[in-house]
């Protein structure tokens, strides 16, 4: 992956691919919004674009990628599959559908979107992902919203470490235990809704740190995610916000600022429960 204008650092994943440390989240954009937002984002320096079957915007994301002047190899595209495909063969079908909607011939990172434990077939799905990885149909595989026990099951069943587990993480929902577990196993933590859906941006510890560093509250919160070991994928349709959300590598929050922001944990609505919620 060559250098990009925003100089976003990359990280090497367990199965060898390199992933940018910040990406663009695309939920809840529709195809039209995603088409415009992804093109702006690529111009601003984003190289990681995160979509999902369930967002119903893979076609819009794919059209933006097709319009972008960048070579396919310069971009890192993540998508996620639904419970319907949680079987060895089903994953291959989900991959094909996503490939067709995106207009690509490989996916960089394919995730199981939710574990859906009541259905109980995520291990079969993960075996299907491991097969796609071995065939070069995807460059990295992983999960979203998986618990530590579920990740252990996947590793024990296949011997293949998920490259990524994407979890809901923001100052409202800290997940230090899970991040430590991921780090121990070489799994990258990605943070979805890293800005707490925007709800955390007016909190005093966030605005105080923003003033101290002459940055925006969103930059503070994204930096906070990174300093806790979580790679954020903030969503914005606005080019100005997209650009500033990427510009978080030239300042560092000190211990007191981190601790003050940590104090917001649990002050928002309850996070989604992956044992009962999923699709
Ligand atoms: P918008 O798309 O209008 O910019 P999360 O990624 O945590 O789910 O948060 C996404 C929400 O935060 C969206 O409503 C998005 O709105 C908003 N948002 C994204 N970046 C910023 C920013 N830099 N400042 C304020 N709000 C932001």
Tab-separated table of C-alpha atoms in Angstrom, residues 18-254:
chain	number	residue	atom	x	y	z
A	18	UNK	CA	-2.032	-4.354	5.940
A	19	UNK	CA	-4.961	-2.227	7.085
A	20	UNK	CA	-5.199	1.551	7.579
A	21	UNK	CA	-5.724	2.546	11.212
A	22	UNK	CA	-8.760	4.731	10.385
A	23	UNK	CA	-11.504	4.092	7.872
A	24	UNK	CA	-14.794	5.499	6.717
A	25	UNK	CA	-17.919	3.933	8.218
A	26	UNK	CA	-20.882	4.006	5.828
A	27	UNK	CA	-23.892	3.137	8.017
A	28	UNK	CA	-26.614	4.457	7.585
A	29	UNK	CA	-25.841	5.838	4.117
A	30	UNK	CA	-27.937	4.694	1.174
A	31	UNK	CA	-26.393	3.959	-2.243
A	32	UNK	CA	-26.615	7.579	-3.395
A	33	UNK	CA	-25.126	9.034	-0.218
A	34	UNK	CA	-22.416	6.376	-0.117
A	35	UNK	CA	-21.526	7.039	-3.754
A	36	UNK	CA	-20.789	10.680	-2.983
A	37	UNK	CA	-19.322	10.225	0.493
A	38	UNK	CA	-16.886	7.483	-0.475
A	39	UNK	CA	-15.579	9.511	-3.397
A	40	UNK	CA	-14.994	12.548	-1.133
A	41	UNK	CA	-13.380	10.313	1.443
A	42	UNK	CA	-10.941	8.813	-1.045
A	43	UNK	CA	-10.001	12.331	-2.172
A	44	UNK	CA	-9.414	13.267	1.475
A	45	UNK	CA	-7.031	10.333	1.910
A	46	UNK	CA	-9.223	7.495	3.211
A	47	UNK	CA	-8.053	4.129	1.971
A	48	UNK	CA	-10.261	1.934	4.185
A	49	UNK	CA	-13.977	1.861	3.393
A	50	UNK	CA	-16.320	-0.134	5.626
A	51	UNK	CA	-19.658	-1.384	4.338
A	52	UNK	CA	-21.940	-4.387	4.903
A	53	UNK	CA	-24.553	-6.436	3.128
A	54	UNK	CA	-26.987	-5.181	5.743
A	55	UNK	CA	-26.317	-1.484	5.003
A	56	UNK	CA	-27.701	-1.965	1.482
A	57	UNK	CA	-25.144	0.471	0.090
A	58	UNK	CA	-22.501	-1.847	-1.390
A	59	UNK	CA	-23.509	-0.790	-4.917
A	60	UNK	CA	-23.018	2.893	-4.068
A	61	UNK	CA	-19.667	2.142	-2.436
A	62	UNK	CA	-18.620	0.128	-5.496
A	63	UNK	CA	-19.632	2.900	-7.896
A	64	UNK	CA	-17.489	5.396	-5.980
A	65	UNK	CA	-14.538	3.008	-6.066
A	66	UNK	CA	-15.013	2.571	-9.812
A	67	UNK	CA	-15.044	6.360	-10.298
A	68	UNK	CA	-11.982	6.942	-8.106
A	69	UNK	CA	-8.662	7.301	-9.938
A	70	UNK	CA	-6.917	5.029	-7.441
A	71	UNK	CA	-5.790	1.526	-8.318
A	72	UNK	CA	-7.838	-1.171	-6.614
A	73	UNK	CA	-4.749	-2.263	-4.687
A	74	UNK	CA	-4.583	1.165	-2.996
A	75	UNK	CA	-7.938	0.609	-1.301
A	76	UNK	CA	-8.979	-1.644	1.551
A	77	UNK	CA	-12.648	-2.629	1.374
A	78	UNK	CA	-14.436	-4.292	4.276
A	79	UNK	CA	-17.868	-5.849	4.053
A	80	UNK	CA	-19.923	-8.079	6.355
A	81	UNK	CA	-22.332	-10.957	5.862
A	82	UNK	CA	-25.689	-11.661	7.491
A	83	UNK	CA	-26.927	-14.630	9.542
A	84	UNK	CA	-28.637	-16.092	6.491
A	85	UNK	CA	-25.180	-17.130	5.192
A	86	UNK	CA	-23.826	-18.734	8.353
A	87	UNK	CA	-22.736	-22.024	6.804
A	88	UNK	CA	-19.600	-23.197	4.981
A	89	UNK	CA	-21.190	-22.894	1.523
A	90	UNK	CA	-23.380	-19.933	2.461
A	91	UNK	CA	-20.315	-17.760	3.074
A	92	UNK	CA	-19.113	-18.403	-0.448
A	93	UNK	CA	-22.524	-17.296	-1.778
A	94	UNK	CA	-22.479	-14.172	0.403
A	95	UNK	CA	-18.982	-13.383	-0.908
A	96	UNK	CA	-20.193	-13.701	-4.499
A	97	UNK	CA	-23.194	-11.461	-3.900
A	98	UNK	CA	-21.016	-8.789	-2.264
A	99	UNK	CA	-18.442	-9.014	-5.059
A	100	UNK	CA	-21.203	-8.475	-7.629
A	101	UNK	CA	-22.756	-5.529	-5.768
A	102	UNK	CA	-19.356	-3.918	-5.156
A	103	UNK	CA	-18.128	-4.609	-8.709
A	104	UNK	CA	-14.821	-5.972	-7.355
A	105	UNK	CA	-12.994	-9.228	-7.851
A	106	UNK	CA	-11.786	-9.615	-4.270
A	107	UNK	CA	-12.698	-8.268	-0.845
A	108	UNK	CA	-9.995	-7.071	1.516
A	109	UNK	CA	-11.775	-7.976	4.750
A	110	UNK	CA	-14.934	-10.068	5.084
A	111	UNK	CA	-16.565	-10.170	8.516
A	112	UNK	CA	-19.327	-12.199	10.111
A	113	UNK	CA	-21.532	-9.235	11.060
A	114	UNK	CA	-23.107	-10.648	14.263
A	115	UNK	CA	-22.586	-14.000	15.997
A	116	UNK	CA	-26.323	-14.817	16.255
A	117	UNK	CA	-25.705	-17.437	18.974
A	118	UNK	CA	-29.324	-18.619	18.938
A	119	UNK	CA	-28.760	-19.799	15.362
A	120	UNK	CA	-25.465	-21.293	16.523
A	121	UNK	CA	-23.692	-21.754	13.180
A	122	UNK	CA	-20.996	-19.072	13.301
A	123	UNK	CA	-18.206	-21.683	13.520
A	124	UNK	CA	-19.342	-23.167	10.180
A	125	UNK	CA	-19.425	-19.656	8.720
A	126	UNK	CA	-15.926	-18.969	9.977
A	127	UNK	CA	-14.682	-22.186	8.367
A	128	UNK	CA	-16.115	-20.832	5.117
A	129	UNK	CA	-14.226	-17.571	5.644
A	130	UNK	CA	-10.975	-19.451	6.308
A	131	UNK	CA	-11.491	-21.272	3.002
A	132	UNK	CA	-12.003	-17.977	1.120
A	133	UNK	CA	-8.812	-16.678	2.708
A	134	UNK	CA	-6.825	-19.737	1.638
A	135	UNK	CA	-8.144	-19.303	-1.934
A	136	UNK	CA	-7.201	-15.606	-2.099
A	137	UNK	CA	-10.832	-14.489	-2.484
A	138	UNK	CA	-10.385	-12.218	0.532
A	139	UNK	CA	-7.191	-10.761	2.009
A	140	UNK	CA	-8.321	-10.885	5.617
A	141	UNK	CA	-11.193	-12.360	7.630
A	142	UNK	CA	-12.847	-11.661	10.912
A	143	UNK	CA	-15.849	-10.973	13.025
A	144	UNK	CA	-17.953	-8.180	14.349
A	145	UNK	CA	-19.579	-8.130	17.774
A	146	UNK	CA	-18.048	-11.446	18.872
A	147	UNK	CA	-17.390	-12.175	22.551
A	148	UNK	CA	-14.095	-13.532	23.859
A	149	UNK	CA	-15.599	-17.021	24.270
A	150	UNK	CA	-16.914	-17.001	20.709
A	151	UNK	CA	-13.519	-15.907	19.343
A	152	UNK	CA	-11.850	-18.709	21.306
A	153	UNK	CA	-14.276	-21.194	19.744
A	154	UNK	CA	-13.370	-19.998	16.237
A	155	UNK	CA	-9.633	-20.219	16.857
A	156	UNK	CA	-9.920	-23.654	18.493
A	157	UNK	CA	-12.032	-24.982	15.611
A	158	UNK	CA	-9.818	-23.737	12.761
A	159	UNK	CA	-6.399	-22.702	14.048
A	160	UNK	CA	-6.943	-19.469	12.091
A	161	UNK	CA	-6.885	-16.212	14.072
A	162	UNK	CA	-9.500	-13.645	13.003
A	163	UNK	CA	-7.664	-10.606	11.658
A	164	UNK	CA	-10.227	-8.223	13.149
A	165	UNK	CA	-13.056	-8.137	15.681
A	166	UNK	CA	-15.114	-5.006	15.207
A	167	UNK	CA	-16.900	-3.874	18.384
A	168	UNK	CA	-19.023	-0.955	19.568
A	169	UNK	CA	-16.444	1.225	21.309
A	170	UNK	CA	-16.507	4.866	22.319
A	171	UNK	CA	-16.141	6.841	25.544
A	172	UNK	CA	-19.728	5.788	26.320
A	173	UNK	CA	-18.895	2.094	25.869
A	174	UNK	CA	-15.370	1.178	26.931
A	175	UNK	CA	-14.176	-2.378	26.268
A	176	UNK	CA	-10.697	-2.569	27.829
A	177	UNK	CA	-11.058	-6.267	28.654
A	178	UNK	CA	-11.981	-7.212	25.114
A	179	UNK	CA	-9.214	-5.090	23.607
A	180	UNK	CA	-6.642	-6.759	25.888
A	181	UNK	CA	-7.960	-10.185	24.829
A	182	UNK	CA	-7.760	-9.242	21.156
A	183	UNK	CA	-4.197	-7.957	21.585
A	184	UNK	CA	-3.153	-11.174	23.318
A	185	UNK	CA	-4.345	-13.159	20.298
A	186	UNK	CA	-3.121	-10.777	17.583
A	187	UNK	CA	-6.652	-9.671	16.632
A	188	UNK	CA	-7.067	-6.015	15.670
A	189	UNK	CA	-9.893	-4.212	17.463
A	190	UNK	CA	-11.892	-1.933	15.218
A	191	UNK	CA	-14.299	0.493	16.867
A	192	UNK	CA	-17.746	0.941	15.321
A	193	UNK	CA	-19.659	4.049	16.348
A	194	UNK	CA	-16.364	5.395	17.736
A	195	UNK	CA	-17.966	8.827	18.191
A	196	UNK	CA	-20.844	7.338	20.181
A	197	UNK	CA	-23.048	8.348	17.230
A	198	UNK	CA	-22.012	11.940	17.938
A	199	UNK	CA	-23.546	11.861	21.435
A	200	UNK	CA	-20.257	12.302	23.250
A	201	UNK	CA	-18.924	15.350	21.423
A	202	UNK	CA	-20.301	17.941	23.832
A	203	UNK	CA	-19.122	16.221	27.015
A	204	UNK	CA	-16.862	18.455	29.115
A	205	UNK	CA	-13.756	16.201	29.227
A	206	UNK	CA	-13.900	15.975	25.435
A	207	UNK	CA	-14.362	19.704	24.773
A	208	UNK	CA	-11.666	20.572	27.355
A	209	UNK	CA	-9.115	18.323	25.610
A	210	UNK	CA	-10.191	19.728	22.229
A	211	UNK	CA	-9.502	23.266	23.419
A	212	UNK	CA	-6.154	22.242	24.922
A	213	UNK	CA	-4.959	20.693	21.628
A	214	UNK	CA	-6.722	23.137	19.258
A	215	UNK	CA	-8.586	20.263	17.579
A	216	UNK	CA	-12.257	19.323	17.258
A	217	UNK	CA	-14.108	17.182	19.837
A	218	UNK	CA	-14.403	14.424	17.217
A	219	UNK	CA	-10.623	14.435	16.724
A	220	UNK	CA	-10.204	14.033	20.494
A	221	UNK	CA	-12.575	11.064	20.602
A	222	UNK	CA	-10.953	9.357	17.619
A	223	UNK	CA	-7.533	9.878	19.179
A	224	UNK	CA	-8.884	8.450	22.450
A	225	UNK	CA	-9.983	5.314	20.568
A	226	UNK	CA	-6.549	4.893	18.975
A	227	UNK	CA	-4.713	5.406	22.268
A	228	UNK	CA	-6.858	2.627	23.746
A	229	UNK	CA	-5.846	0.291	20.907
A	230	UNK	CA	-9.076	0.545	18.886
A	231	UNK	CA	-8.969	1.518	15.194
A	232	UNK	CA	-11.979	3.764	14.541
A	233	UNK	CA	-14.231	3.789	11.482
A	234	UNK	CA	-16.194	7.022	11.949
A	235	UNK	CA	-19.086	7.723	9.629
A	236	UNK	CA	-19.503	11.139	8.069
A	237	UNK	CA	-21.081	12.257	4.828
A	238	UNK	CA	-19.509	15.730	5.176
A	239	UNK	CA	-16.164	16.306	3.423
A	240	UNK	CA	-14.965	18.776	6.098
A	241	UNK	CA	-15.627	16.286	8.893
A	242	UNK	CA	-14.196	13.394	6.913
A	243	UNK	CA	-10.943	15.308	6.467
A	244	UNK	CA	-10.578	16.366	10.093
A	245	UNK	CA	-11.560	12.894	11.347
A	246	UNK	CA	-8.524	11.520	9.533
A	247	UNK	CA	-6.155	14.138	10.931
A	248	UNK	CA	-5.509	12.677	14.386
A	249	UNK	CA	-1.871	11.647	14.251
A	250	UNK	CA	-0.173	14.925	15.200
A	251	UNK	CA	-1.279	15.248	18.842
A	252	UNK	CA	-1.478	12.973	21.859
A	253	UNK	CA	-3.898	12.992	24.788
A	254	UNK	CA	-2.124	12.900	28.142
